[in-house]
Coordinates of C-alpha atoms and ligand atoms in Angstrom, one line a residue:
X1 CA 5.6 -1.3 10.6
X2 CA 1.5 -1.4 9.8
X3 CA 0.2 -4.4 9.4
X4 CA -3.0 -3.8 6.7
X5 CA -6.1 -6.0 6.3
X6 CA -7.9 -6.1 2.9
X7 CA -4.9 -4.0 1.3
X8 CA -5.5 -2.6 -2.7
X9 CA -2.3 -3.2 -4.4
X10 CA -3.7 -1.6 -7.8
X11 CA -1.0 0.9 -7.4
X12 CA 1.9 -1.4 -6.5
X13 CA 2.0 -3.4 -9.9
X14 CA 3.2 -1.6 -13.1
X15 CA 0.4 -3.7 -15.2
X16 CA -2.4 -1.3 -13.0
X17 CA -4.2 -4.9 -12.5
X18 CA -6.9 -4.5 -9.8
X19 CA -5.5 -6.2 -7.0
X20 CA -6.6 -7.3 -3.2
X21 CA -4.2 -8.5 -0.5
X22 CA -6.0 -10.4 2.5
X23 CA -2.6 -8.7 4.5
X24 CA 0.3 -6.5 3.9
X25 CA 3.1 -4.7 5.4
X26 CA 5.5 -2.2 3.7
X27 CA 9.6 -4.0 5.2
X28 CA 11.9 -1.1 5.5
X29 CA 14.5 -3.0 7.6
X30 CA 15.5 -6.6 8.1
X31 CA 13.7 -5.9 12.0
X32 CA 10.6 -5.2 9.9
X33 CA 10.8 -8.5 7.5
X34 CA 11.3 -10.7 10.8
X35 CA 8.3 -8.8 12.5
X36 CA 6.1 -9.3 9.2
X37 CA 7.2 -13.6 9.1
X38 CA 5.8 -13.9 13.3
X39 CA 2.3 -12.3 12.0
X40 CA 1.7 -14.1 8.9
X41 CA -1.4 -16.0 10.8
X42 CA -1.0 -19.3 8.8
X43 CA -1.0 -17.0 5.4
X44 CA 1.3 -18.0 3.0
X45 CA 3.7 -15.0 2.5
X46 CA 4.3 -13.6 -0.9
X47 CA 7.6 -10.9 -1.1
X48 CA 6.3 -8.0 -3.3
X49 CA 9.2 -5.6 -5.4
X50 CA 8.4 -2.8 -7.6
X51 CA 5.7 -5.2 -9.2
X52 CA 7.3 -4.6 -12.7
X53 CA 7.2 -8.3 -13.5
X54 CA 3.6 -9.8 -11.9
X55 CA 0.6 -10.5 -13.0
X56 CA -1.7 -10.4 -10.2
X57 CA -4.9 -11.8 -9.2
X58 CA -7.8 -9.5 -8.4
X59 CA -7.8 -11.4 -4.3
X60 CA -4.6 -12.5 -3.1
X61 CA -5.6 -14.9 0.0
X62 CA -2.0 -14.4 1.3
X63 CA 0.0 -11.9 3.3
X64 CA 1.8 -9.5 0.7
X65 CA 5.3 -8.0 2.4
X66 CA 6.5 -5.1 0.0
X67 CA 10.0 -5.2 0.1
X68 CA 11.5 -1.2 0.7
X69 CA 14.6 -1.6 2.6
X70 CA 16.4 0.8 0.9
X71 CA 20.5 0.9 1.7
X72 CA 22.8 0.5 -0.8
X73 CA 27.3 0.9 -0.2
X74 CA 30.1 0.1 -1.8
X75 CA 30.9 -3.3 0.7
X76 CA 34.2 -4.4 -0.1
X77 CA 37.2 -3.9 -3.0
X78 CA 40.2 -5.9 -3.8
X79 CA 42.6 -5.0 -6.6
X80 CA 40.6 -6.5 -9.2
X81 CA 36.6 -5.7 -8.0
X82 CA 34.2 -3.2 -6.5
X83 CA 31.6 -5.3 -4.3
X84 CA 28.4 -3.6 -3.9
X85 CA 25.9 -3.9 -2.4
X86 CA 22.1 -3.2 -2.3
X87 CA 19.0 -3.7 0.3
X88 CA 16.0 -5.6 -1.6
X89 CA 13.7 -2.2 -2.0
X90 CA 16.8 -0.2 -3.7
X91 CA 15.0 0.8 -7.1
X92 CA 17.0 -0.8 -9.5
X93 CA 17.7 1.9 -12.4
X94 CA 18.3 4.5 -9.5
X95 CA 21.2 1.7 -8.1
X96 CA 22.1 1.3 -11.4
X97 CA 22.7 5.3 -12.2
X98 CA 24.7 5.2 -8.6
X99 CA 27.2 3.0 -9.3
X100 CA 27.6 4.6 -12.7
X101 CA 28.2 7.8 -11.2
X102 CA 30.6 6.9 -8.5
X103 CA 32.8 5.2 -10.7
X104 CA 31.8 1.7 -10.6
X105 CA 31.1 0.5 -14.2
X106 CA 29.1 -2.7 -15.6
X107 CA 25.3 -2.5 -15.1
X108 CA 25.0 0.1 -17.3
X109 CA 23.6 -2.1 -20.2
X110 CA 20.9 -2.8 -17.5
X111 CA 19.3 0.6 -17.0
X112 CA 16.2 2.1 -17.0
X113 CA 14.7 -1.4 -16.3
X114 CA 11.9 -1.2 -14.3
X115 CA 11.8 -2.9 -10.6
X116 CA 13.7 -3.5 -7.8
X117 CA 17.1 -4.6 -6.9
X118 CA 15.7 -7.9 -4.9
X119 CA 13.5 -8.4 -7.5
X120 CA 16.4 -8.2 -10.3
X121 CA 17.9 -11.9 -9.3
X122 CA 14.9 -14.4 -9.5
X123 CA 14.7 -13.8 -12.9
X124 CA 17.9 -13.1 -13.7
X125 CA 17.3 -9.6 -15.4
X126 CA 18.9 -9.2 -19.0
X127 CA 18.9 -6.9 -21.8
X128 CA 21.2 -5.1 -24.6
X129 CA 23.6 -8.4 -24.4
X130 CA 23.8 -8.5 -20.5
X131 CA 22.6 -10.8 -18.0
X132 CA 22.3 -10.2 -14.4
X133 CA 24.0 -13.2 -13.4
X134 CA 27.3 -12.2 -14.9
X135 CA 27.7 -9.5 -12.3
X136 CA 26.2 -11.1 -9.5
X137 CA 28.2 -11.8 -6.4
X138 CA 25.7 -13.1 -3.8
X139 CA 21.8 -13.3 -3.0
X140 CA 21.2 -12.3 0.9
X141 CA 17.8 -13.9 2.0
X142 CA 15.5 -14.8 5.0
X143 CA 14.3 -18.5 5.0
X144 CA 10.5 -18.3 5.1
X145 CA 9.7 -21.5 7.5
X146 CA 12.7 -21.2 9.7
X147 CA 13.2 -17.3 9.8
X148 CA 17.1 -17.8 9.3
X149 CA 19.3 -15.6 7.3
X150 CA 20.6 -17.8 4.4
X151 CA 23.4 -16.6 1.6
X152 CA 23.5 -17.8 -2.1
X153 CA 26.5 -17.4 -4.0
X154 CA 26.5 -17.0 -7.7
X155 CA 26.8 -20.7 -8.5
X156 CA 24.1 -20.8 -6.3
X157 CA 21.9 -19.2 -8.0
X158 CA 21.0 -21.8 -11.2
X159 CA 21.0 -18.6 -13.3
X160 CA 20.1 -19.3 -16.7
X161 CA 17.9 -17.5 -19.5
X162 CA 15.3 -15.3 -17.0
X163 CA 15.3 -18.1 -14.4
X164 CA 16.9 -19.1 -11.3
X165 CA 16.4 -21.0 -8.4
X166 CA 14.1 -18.7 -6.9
X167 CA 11.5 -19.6 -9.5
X168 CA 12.3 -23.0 -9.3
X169 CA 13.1 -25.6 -6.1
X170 CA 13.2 -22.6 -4.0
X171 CA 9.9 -20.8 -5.1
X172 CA 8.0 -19.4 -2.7
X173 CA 10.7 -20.3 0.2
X174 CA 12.5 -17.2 0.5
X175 CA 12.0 -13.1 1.0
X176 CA 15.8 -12.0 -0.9
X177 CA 16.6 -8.8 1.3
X178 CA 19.7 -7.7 -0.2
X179 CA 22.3 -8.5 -3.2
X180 CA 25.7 -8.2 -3.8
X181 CA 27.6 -6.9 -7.0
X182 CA 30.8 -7.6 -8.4
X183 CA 31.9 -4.7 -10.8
X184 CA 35.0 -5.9 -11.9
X185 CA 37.8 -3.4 -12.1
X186 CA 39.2 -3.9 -15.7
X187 CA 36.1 -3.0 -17.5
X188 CA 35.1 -3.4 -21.1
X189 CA 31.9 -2.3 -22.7
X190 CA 29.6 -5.0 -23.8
X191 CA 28.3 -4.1 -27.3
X192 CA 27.8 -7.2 -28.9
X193 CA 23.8 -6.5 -29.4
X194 CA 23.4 -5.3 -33.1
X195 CA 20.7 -2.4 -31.9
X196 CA 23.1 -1.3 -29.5
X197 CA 25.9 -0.9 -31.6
X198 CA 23.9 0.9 -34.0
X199 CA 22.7 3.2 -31.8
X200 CA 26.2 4.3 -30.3
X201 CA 27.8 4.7 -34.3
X202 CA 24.7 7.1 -34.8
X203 CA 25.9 9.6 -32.2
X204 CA 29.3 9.4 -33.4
X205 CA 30.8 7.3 -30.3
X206 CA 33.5 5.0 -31.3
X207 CA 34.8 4.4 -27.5
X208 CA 32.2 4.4 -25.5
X209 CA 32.6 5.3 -21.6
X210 CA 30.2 3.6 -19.2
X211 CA 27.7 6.6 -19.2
X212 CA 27.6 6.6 -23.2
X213 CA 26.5 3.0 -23.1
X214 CA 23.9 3.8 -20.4
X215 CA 22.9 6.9 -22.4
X216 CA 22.1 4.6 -25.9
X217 CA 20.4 1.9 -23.5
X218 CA 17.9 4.3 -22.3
X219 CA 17.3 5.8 -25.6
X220 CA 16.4 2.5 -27.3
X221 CA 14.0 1.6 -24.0
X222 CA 12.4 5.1 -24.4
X223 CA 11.8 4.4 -28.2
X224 CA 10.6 1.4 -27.8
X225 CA 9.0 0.2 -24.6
X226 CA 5.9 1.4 -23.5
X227 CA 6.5 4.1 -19.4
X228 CA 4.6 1.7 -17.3
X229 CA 3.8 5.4 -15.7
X230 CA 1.7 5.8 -18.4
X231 CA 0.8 2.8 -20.3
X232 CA 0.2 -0.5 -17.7
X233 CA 2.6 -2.8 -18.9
X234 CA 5.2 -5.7 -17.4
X235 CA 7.9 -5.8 -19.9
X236 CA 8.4 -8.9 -22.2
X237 CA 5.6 -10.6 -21.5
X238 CA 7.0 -14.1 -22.8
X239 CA 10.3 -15.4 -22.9
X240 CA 12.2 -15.5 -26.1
X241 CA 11.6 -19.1 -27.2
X242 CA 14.7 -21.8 -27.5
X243 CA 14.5 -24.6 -30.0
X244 CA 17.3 -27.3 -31.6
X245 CA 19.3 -25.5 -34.1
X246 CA 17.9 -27.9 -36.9
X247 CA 14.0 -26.3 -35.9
X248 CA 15.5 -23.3 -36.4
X249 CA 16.7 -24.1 -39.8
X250 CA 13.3 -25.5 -40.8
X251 CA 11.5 -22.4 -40.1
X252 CA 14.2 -20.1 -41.6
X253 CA 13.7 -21.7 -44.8
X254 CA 9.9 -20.8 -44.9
X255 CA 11.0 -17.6 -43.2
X256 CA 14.0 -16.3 -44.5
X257 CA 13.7 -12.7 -42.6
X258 CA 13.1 -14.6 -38.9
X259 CA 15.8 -13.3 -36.4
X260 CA 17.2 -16.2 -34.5
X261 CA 20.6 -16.4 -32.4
X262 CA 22.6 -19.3 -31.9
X263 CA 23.0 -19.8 -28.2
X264 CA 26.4 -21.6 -26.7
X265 CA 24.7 -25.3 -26.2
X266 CA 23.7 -25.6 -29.9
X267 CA 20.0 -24.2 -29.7
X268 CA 19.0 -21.7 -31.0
X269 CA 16.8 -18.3 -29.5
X270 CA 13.7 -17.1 -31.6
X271 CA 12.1 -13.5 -31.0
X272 CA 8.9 -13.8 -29.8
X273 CA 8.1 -10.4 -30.6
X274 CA 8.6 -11.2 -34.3
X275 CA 6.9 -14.4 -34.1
X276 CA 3.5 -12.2 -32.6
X277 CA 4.3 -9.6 -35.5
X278 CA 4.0 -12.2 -38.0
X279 CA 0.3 -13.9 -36.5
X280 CA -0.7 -10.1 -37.1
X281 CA -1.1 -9.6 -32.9
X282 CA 1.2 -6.1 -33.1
X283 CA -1.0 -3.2 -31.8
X284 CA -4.0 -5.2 -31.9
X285 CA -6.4 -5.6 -28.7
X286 CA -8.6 -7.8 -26.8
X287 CA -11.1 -6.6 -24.7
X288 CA -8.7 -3.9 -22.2
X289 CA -5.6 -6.0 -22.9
X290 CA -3.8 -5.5 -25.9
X291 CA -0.3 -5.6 -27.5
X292 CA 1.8 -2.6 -27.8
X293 CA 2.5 -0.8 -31.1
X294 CA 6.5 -0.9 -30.9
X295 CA 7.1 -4.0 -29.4
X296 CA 4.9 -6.9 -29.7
X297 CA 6.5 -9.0 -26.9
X298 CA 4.6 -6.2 -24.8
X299 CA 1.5 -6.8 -23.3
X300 CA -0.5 -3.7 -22.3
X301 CA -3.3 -2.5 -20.5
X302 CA -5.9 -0.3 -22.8
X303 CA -7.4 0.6 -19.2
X304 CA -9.8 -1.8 -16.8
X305 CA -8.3 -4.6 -17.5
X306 CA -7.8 -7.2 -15.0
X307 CA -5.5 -10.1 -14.7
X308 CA -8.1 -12.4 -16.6
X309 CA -8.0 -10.0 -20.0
X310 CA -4.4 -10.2 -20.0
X311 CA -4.2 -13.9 -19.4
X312 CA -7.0 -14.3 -22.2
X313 CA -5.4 -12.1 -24.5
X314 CA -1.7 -13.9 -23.9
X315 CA -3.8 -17.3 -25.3
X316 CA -4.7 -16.5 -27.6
X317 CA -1.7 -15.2 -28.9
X318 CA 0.5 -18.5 -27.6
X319 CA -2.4 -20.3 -29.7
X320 CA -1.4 -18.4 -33.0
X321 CA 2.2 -18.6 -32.6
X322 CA 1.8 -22.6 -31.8
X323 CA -0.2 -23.2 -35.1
X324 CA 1.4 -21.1 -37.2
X325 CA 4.9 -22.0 -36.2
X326 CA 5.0 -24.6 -34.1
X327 CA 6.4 -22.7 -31.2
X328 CA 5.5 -22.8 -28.1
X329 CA 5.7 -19.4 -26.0
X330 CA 6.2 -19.2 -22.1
X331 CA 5.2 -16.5 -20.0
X332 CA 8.0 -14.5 -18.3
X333 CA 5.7 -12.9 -15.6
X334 CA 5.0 -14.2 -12.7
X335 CA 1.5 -14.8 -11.7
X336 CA 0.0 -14.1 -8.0
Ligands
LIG401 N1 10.9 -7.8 -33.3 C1 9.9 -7.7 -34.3 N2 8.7 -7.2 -33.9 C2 8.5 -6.8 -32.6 C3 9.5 -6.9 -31.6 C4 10.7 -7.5 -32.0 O1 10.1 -8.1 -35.4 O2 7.4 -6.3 -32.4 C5 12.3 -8.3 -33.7 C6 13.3 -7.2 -33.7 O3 13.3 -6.5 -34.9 C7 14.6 -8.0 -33.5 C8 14.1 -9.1 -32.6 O4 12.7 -9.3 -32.7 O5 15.1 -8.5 -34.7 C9 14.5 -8.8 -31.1 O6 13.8 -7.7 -30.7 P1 14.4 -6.7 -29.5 O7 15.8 -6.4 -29.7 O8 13.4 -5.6 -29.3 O9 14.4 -7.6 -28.2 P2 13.5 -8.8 -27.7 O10 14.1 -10.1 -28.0 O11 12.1 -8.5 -28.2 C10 14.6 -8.9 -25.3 C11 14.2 -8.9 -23.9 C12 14.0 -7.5 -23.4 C13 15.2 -6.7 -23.6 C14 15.6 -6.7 -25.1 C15 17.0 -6.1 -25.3 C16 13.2 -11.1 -23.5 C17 11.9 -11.8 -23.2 N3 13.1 -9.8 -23.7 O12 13.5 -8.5 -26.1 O13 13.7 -7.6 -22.0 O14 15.1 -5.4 -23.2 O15 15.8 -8.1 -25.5 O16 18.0 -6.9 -24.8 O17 14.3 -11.7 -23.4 C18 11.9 -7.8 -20.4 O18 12.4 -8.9 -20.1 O19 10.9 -7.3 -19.9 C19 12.5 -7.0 -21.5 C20 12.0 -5.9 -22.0

C-alpha cells in the first residue's frame, strides 16, 4: 500500500469539492488498514468511503485512509436467515444487486444509493420506507487508539433516524471494515412509501418480486435525484426535520398541503425538501452552489464550488426555513 503526501481527493467525493489530504493511503485488506494506523505520524486518521455523504474541506490536516477492501460472501444461514456479509469498500448498490440476484431478498428498497457498504451504517442509510438498521446484523471495526478488532451488534449500533453511534460517542474512534446482513428468509416486500406504491400500480405489478421493487426504486432515484457522475451532489443534504405532533398541527393549519408523517414516539417528520420549495430555494443558486430542480433537499454543485459555497448556500436556506416556519434544519452530511 502507498502512502501519499499532499493527496487531491477532488475526485474521491461525489460533491467534486476541491479537496487536499496532508496523507493518504487506498486499504484493500485489513493487513493494509493495520499498516495505514502504525504510520499515521500523530495525524488524526479520517476513514474515507465512496465520499457520497461528505462535505470536505479544501486542506485536510489529517491522514485520509480510503476504505476499498472489497469481499463480499454469503457467511452463515440458519433456517430462518441468510447472513451476509460485506468488506467496508464493497460499493453498496453493486452489493445490493448481488444479493438480489443470488436469491437473497431485502435491500432492494435500498438501491442505487450511492456509497459504500462501510459507509452505509454510520448513518444508518434509509429510503423508500427502509432503514438500514432493520437488516443489519453486526458492524466489524478496528479501534483507532488501540488497533484492536472490535464487533458491534445491532443493538449496538444506537441506530435511529440517519444516526448511530458512529456519529455520536464513538465518532472519530473507529475505521468499520466490514458489515454483516441478515436477509431474513420469509420475505415480504416493504411498500408502505406512497411514491413507491404508485410507481409499482403504474407498471401493472400487483405482487411484486424483490427485483420489481428494486426496478421502481431505481426509476424514482433516476427521476428524481441528480447522477453525482454528472451533477456534484451528496444526496439529502439535511435531515428531514422532527417536531411534537402539536407543532405539526400548528403549521398544518397555515399550511394545509405540508406533508408530514407521524413517527412511532408521537412526533411528527416534516419534509425538508418541501419546506425549501416553499421559501422559493428549488432550482435557485448561490454563487457555484445551488439547489437542484427535482428535489430541493439536494444541494448541488453548478461547477467550482468549494465546500465554503455549499456551506454558505445551506444558511442561508436553514435561515429561510427558521423564519418562515420556525423549523430548524440539520445537515445530514458530514463535514471534514
Ligand atoms: N417535496 C417537495 N419538494 C421537493 C422535494 C420534496 O414538495 O423539492 C415533498 C414531496 O412531494 C413529498 C415529500 O416532500 O411529499 C417527501 O419527498 P421525497 O419522497 O422525495 O423524500 P424526501 O423526504 O425528500 C427522503 C430521504 C431520501 C430518500 C427519500 C425516499 C432524508 C433526508 N432523505 O427524502 O434520502 O431517498 O426520502 O425514501 O431522509 C439521502 O439521504 O441522501 C436521500 C436521498
Amino acid at each position: 500500500m502507498q502512502i501519499i503526501d499532499q493527496q487531491d481527493l477532488t475526485g474521491c467525493n461525489s460533491f467534486r469539492l476541491p479537496a487536499r489530504a496532508a496523507r493518504y493511503a487506498r486499504a484493500e485488506t485489513l493487513d493494509d488498514v493495520h499498516h495505514a494506523l502504525a504510520e499515521a505520524r500523530g495525524l488524526p486518521l479520517v476513514p474515507l468511503g465512496g465520499g457520497s455523504n461528505v462535505l470536505l474541506r479544501p486542506y485536510i490536516d489529517a491522514f485520509v485512509l480510503h476504505l476499498a477492501l472489497p469481499g463480499r460472501v454469503l457467511a452463515d444461514e440458519d433456517s430462518d436467515a441468510w447472513y451476509v456479509r460485506a468488506e467496508a469498500g464493497a460499493d453498496w448498490h453493486e452489493f445490493v444487486q448481488w444479493t438480489l440476484a443470488n436469491n437473497w431478498p431485502g435491500l432492494e428498497n435500498l438501491s442505487l444509493i450511492p456509497g459504500t457498504v462501510g459507509a452505509a451504517p454510520i448513518q444508518n442509510i434509509g429510503a423508500y420506507g427502509l432503514e438500514l438498521e432493520s437488516r443489519l446484523h453486526s458492524v466489524e471495526t478496528v479501534h483507532i487508539a488501540s488497533g484492536e478488532g472490535c464487533s458491534f451488534a445491532r443493538a449496538d449500533c444506537r441506530f435511529a433516524y440517519r444516526d448511530s453511534i458512529f456519529k455520536r460517542e464513538q465518532a472519530g474512534r473507529h475505521v468499520i471494515t466490514a458489515v454483516t446482513f441478515r436477509l431474513p428468509k420469509a420475505w415480504q416486500p416493504a411498500l408502505h412509501y406512497r411514491e413507491l406504491a404508485q410507481e409499482l400500480e403504474l407498471r401493472g405489478i400487483g405482487h411484486p418480486a424483490p427485483a420489481d421493487v428494486a426496478a421502481a426504486v431505481i426509476a424514482i432515484r433516476r427521476r428524481k435525484l441528480p447522477d453525482w457522475r454528472q451533477i456534484g451532489n451528496a444526496g439529502s443534504f439535511f435531515k428531514n426535520p422532527v417536531v411534537t405532533a402539536a407543532y405539526a398541527a400548528q403549521l398544518q393549519h397555515t399550511h394545509p398541503g405540508m406533508p408530514h408523517y407521524p413517527q412511532a414516539d408521537g412526533s411528527a417528520k416534516l419534509a425538508a425538501g418541501w419546506l425549501i420549495e416553499q421559501c422559493g430555494w428549488k432550482g435557485r443558486s448561490l454563487g457555484r452552489a445551488g439547489v437542484y430542480e427535482k428535489q430541493a433537499l439536494v444541494l448541488v454543485n453548478r461547477g467550482g464550488a468549494d465546500a465554503d459555497d455549499v456551506l454558505e448556500l445551506a444558511a442561508h436556506i436553514a435561515a429561510d426555513v427558521a423564519a418562515r416556519f420556525g423549523v430548524e434544519l440539520e445537515r445530514e452530511p458530514v463535514l471534514i
